[in-house]
Structures are given as C-alpha cells and as structure tokens.
PDB file of C-alpha atoms in Angstrom:
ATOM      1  CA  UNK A   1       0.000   0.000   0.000  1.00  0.00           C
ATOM      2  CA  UNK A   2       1.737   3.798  -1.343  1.00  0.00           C
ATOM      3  CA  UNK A   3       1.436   6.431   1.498  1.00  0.00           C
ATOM      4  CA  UNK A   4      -0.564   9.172   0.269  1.00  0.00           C
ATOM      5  CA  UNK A   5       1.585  11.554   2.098  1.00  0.00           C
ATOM      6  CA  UNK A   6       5.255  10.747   0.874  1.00  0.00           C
ATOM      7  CA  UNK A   7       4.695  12.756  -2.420  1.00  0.00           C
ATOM      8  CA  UNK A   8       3.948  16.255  -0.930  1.00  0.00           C
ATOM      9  CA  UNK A   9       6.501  15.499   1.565  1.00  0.00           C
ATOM     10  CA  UNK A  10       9.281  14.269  -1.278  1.00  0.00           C
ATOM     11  CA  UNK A  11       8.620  17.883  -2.801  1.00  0.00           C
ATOM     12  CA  UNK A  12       8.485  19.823  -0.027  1.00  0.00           C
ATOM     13  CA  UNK A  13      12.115  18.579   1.034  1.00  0.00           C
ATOM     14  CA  UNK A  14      13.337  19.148  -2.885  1.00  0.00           C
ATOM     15  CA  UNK A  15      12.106  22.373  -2.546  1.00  0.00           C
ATOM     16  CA  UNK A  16      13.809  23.149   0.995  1.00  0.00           C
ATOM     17  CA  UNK A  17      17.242  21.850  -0.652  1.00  0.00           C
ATOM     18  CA  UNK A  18      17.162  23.549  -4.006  1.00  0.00           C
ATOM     19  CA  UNK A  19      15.880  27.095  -2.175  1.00  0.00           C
ATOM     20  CA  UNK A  20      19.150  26.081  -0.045  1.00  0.00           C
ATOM     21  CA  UNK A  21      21.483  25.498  -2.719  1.00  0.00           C
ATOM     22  CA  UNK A  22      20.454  29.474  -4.614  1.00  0.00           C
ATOM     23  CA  UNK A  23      20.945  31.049  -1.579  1.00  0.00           C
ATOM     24  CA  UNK A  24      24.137  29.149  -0.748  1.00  0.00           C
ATOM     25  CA  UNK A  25      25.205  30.413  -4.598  1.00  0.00           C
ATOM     26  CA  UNK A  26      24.052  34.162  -4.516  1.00  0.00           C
ATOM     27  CA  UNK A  27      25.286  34.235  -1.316  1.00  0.00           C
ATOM     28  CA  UNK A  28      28.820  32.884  -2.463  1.00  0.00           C
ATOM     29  CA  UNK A  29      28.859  35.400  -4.939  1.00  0.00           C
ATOM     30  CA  UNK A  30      27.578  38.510  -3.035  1.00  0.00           C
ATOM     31  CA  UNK A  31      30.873  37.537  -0.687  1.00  0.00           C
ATOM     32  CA  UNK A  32      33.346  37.386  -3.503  1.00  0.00           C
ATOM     33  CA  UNK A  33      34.821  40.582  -4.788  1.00  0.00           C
ATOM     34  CA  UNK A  34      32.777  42.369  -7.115  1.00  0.00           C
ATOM     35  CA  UNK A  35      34.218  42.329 -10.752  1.00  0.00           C
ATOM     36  CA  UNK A  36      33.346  44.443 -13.787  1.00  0.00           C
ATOM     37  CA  UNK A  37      33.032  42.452 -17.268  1.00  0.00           C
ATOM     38  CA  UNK A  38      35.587  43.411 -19.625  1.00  0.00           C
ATOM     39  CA  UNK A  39      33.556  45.331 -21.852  1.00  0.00           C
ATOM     40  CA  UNK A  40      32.426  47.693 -19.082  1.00  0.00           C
ATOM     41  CA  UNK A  41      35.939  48.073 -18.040  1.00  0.00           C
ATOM     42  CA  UNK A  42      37.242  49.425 -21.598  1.00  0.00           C
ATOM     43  CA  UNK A  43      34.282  52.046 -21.336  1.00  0.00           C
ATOM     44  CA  UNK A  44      35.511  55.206 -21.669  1.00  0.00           C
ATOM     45  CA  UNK A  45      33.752  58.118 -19.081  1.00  0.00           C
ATOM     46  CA  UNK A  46      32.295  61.004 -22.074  1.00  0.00           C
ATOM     47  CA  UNK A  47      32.431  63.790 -19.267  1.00  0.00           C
ATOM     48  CA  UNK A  48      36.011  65.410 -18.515  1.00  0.00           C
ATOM     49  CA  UNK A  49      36.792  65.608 -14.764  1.00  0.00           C
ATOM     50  CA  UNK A  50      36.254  69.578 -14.865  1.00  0.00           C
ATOM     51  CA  UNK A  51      34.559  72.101 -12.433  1.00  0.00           C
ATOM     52  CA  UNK A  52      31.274  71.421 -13.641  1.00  0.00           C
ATOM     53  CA  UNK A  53      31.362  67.975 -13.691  1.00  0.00           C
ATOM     54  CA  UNK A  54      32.752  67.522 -10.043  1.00  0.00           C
ATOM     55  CA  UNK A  55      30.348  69.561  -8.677  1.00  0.00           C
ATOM     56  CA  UNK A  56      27.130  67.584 -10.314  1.00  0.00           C
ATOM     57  CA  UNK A  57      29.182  64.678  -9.121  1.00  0.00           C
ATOM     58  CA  UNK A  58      29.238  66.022  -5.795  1.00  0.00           C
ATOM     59  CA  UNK A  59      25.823  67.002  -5.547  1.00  0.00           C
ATOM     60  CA  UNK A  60      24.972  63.292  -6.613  1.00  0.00           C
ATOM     61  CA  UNK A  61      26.763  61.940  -4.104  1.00  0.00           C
ATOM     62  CA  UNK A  62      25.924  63.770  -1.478  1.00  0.00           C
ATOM     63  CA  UNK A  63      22.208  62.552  -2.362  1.00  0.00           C
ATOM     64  CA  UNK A  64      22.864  59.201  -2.855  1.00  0.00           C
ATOM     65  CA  UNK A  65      26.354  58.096  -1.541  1.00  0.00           C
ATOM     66  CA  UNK A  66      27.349  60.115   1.214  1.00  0.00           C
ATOM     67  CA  UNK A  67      24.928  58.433   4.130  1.00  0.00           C
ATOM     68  CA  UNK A  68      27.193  55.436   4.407  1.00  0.00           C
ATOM     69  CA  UNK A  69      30.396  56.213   2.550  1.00  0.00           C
ATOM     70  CA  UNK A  70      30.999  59.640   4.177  1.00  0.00           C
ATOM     71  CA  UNK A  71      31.512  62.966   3.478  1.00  0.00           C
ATOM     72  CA  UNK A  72      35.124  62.404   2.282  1.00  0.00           C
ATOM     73  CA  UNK A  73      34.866  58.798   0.910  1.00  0.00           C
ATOM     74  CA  UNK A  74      36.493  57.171   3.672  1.00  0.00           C
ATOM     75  CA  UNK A  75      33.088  54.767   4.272  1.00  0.00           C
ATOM     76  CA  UNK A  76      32.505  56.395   7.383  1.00  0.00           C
ATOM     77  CA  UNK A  77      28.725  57.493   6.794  1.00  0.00           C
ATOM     78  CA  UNK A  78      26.386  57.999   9.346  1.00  0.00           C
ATOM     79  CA  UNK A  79      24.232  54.955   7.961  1.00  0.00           C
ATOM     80  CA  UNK A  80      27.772  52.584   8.207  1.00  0.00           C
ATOM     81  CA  UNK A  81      27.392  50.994  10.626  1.00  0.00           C
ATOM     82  CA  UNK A  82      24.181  49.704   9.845  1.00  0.00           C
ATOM     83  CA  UNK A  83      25.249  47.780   7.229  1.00  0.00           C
ATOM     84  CA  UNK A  84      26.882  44.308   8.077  1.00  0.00           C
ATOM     85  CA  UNK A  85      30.468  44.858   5.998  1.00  0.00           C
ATOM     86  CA  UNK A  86      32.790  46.812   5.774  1.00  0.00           C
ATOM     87  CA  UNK A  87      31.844  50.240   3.809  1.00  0.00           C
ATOM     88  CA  UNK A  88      34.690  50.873   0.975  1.00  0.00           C
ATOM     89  CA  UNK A  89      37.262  53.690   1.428  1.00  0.00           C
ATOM     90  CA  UNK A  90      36.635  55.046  -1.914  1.00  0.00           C
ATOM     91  CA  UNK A  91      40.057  56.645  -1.707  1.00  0.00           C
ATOM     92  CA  UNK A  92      41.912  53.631  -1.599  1.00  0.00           C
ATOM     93  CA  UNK A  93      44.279  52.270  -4.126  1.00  0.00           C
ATOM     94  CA  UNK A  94      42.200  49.447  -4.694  1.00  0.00           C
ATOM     95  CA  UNK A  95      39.142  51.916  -5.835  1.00  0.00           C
ATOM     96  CA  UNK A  96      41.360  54.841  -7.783  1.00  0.00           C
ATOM     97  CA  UNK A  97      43.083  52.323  -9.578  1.00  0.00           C
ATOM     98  CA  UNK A  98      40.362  50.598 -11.452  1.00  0.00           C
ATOM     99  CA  UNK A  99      39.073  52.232 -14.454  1.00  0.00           C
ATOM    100  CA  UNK A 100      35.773  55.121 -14.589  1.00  0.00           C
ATOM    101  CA  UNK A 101      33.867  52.275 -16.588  1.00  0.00           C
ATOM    102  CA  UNK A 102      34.126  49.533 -13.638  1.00  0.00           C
ATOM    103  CA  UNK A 103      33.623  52.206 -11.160  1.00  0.00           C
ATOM    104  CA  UNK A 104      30.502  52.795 -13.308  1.00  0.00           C
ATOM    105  CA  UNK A 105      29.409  49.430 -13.592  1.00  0.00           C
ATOM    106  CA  UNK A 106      30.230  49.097  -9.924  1.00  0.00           C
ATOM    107  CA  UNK A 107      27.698  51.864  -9.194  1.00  0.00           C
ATOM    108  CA  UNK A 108      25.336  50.857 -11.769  1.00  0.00           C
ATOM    109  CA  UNK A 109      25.081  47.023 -10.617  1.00  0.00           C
ATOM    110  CA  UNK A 110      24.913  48.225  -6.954  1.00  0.00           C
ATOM    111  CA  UNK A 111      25.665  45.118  -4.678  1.00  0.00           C
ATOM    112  CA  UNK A 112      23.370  44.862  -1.396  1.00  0.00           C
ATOM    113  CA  UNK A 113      23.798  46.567   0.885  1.00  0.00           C
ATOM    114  CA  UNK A 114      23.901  49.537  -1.784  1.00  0.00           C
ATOM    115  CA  UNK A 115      20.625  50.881  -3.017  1.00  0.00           C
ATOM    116  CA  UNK A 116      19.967  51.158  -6.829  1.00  0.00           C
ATOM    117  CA  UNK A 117      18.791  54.426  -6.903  1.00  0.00           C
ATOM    118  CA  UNK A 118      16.959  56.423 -10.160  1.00  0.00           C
ATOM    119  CA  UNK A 119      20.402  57.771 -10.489  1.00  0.00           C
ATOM    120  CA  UNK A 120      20.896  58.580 -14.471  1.00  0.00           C
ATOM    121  CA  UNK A 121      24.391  57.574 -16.698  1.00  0.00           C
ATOM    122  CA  UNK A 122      25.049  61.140 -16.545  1.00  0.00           C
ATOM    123  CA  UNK A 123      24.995  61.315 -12.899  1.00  0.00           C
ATOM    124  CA  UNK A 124      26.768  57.965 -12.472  1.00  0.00           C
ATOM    125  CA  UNK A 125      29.859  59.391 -14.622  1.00  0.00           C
ATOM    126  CA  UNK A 126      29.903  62.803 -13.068  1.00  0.00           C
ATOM    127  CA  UNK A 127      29.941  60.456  -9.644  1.00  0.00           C
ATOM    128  CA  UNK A 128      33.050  58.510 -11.159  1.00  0.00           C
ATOM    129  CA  UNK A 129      34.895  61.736 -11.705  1.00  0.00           C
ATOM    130  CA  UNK A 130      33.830  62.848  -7.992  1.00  0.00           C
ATOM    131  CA  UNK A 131      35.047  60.102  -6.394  1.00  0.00           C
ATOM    132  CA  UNK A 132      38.415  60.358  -7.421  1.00  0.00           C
ATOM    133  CA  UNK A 133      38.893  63.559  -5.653  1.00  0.00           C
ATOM    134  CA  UNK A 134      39.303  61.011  -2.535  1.00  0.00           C
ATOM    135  CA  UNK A 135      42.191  59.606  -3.616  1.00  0.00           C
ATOM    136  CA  UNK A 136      44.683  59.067  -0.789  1.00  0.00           C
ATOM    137  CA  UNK A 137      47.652  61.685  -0.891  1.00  0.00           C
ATOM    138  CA  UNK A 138      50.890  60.145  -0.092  1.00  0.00           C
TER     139      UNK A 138
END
C-alpha cells in the first residue's frame, strides 16, 4: 500500500534543498569581490573631470552616496554601521586604480547593501569623476 503523504513530503524537502542550494550560490557570490566584465571596463567616461562635472558629481553623491560612505569617501557614513560589511574607502588604491567604466558598472550594478537608486548615466559618470577627488595623498 503507497502512502498518500510521501509525495507532498518528497517535494516539499526538494524544494527546501534547491531554495538552499540558490541562496548558498548568490550568497557565495555577493561575498566574492565584485568584478566588472571586460567590456564595461574598456568604457571610456564622455564627461572630462572639470569644475562642472565635479560639482554635479558632488551634488549626486551627497544625495545618494554620502549616508554610508561619508563625506570624504572614507566609508565612514552615518548609515555605516548599519550595514553588516565593511563600507569601501573610496580613496583607496584598490578603488582609484580601477578604471571610470568599472567604477561605473560598480555603481550601476549596486551590490546589497547599496541601493539602486533612479540615479541617471550622466549622474553615475559625473559620480566617477567625484570620487576620485578622494584619492589618498601620499
């Protein structure tokens, strides 16, 4: 005689595992380091790093940036310690050396904690441009 009950049960517990095994991957992933695609790496930003630019780029960051990566960059926002890792210095090597199109992808893809704001392109490049007025002097 089958059990009636074995079959709900059998799919309930493939469920459990497979709901397990995506959050074990996106998990994985959110935990390794973040890395632009090749393409967005070779993009070039279309706005030069002058007065104008830097300040829309500050004005965008101070909107949408600022509350947990601080007033100079240095991931010190009031909202920083809210978040469970570490906030990125934006000043640091590892940030000024990569190019304006993975900073922009960076920014554009926005990994959680981050919020994906209604930020435009335009804003997102004149942000590049502001954030590397952080960069560390030696």
């Amino acid at each position: 005689m089958k059990n009636k009950y074995s079959k709900p049960i059998v799919l309930k517990l493939a469920f459990v595992v497979i709901a397990f095994f995506y959050a074990s991957i996106a998990f994985a992933q959110h935990e390794a380091p973040m890395k632009a695609p090749k393409t967005a790496v070779r993009m070039k930003n279309p706005f030069p790093a002058d007065e104008f630019s830097l300040e829309r780029g500050k004005h965008s960051y101070q909107l949408d940036c600022v509350r947990c990566h601080g007033k100079d960059g240095n991931g010190d926002g009031l909202q920083a310690d809210k978040v469970n890792k570490k906030v990125t210095d934006l000043g640091a090597e590892v940030i000024q050396k990569q190019t304006d199109g993975g900073l922009f992808w960076k920014i554009s893809e926005a990994r959680r904690p981050m919020p994906l704001t209604d930020i435009t392109n335009d804003q997102r490049w004149d942000i590049v441009n502001y954030i590397r007025t952080f960069k560390i002097k030696e």
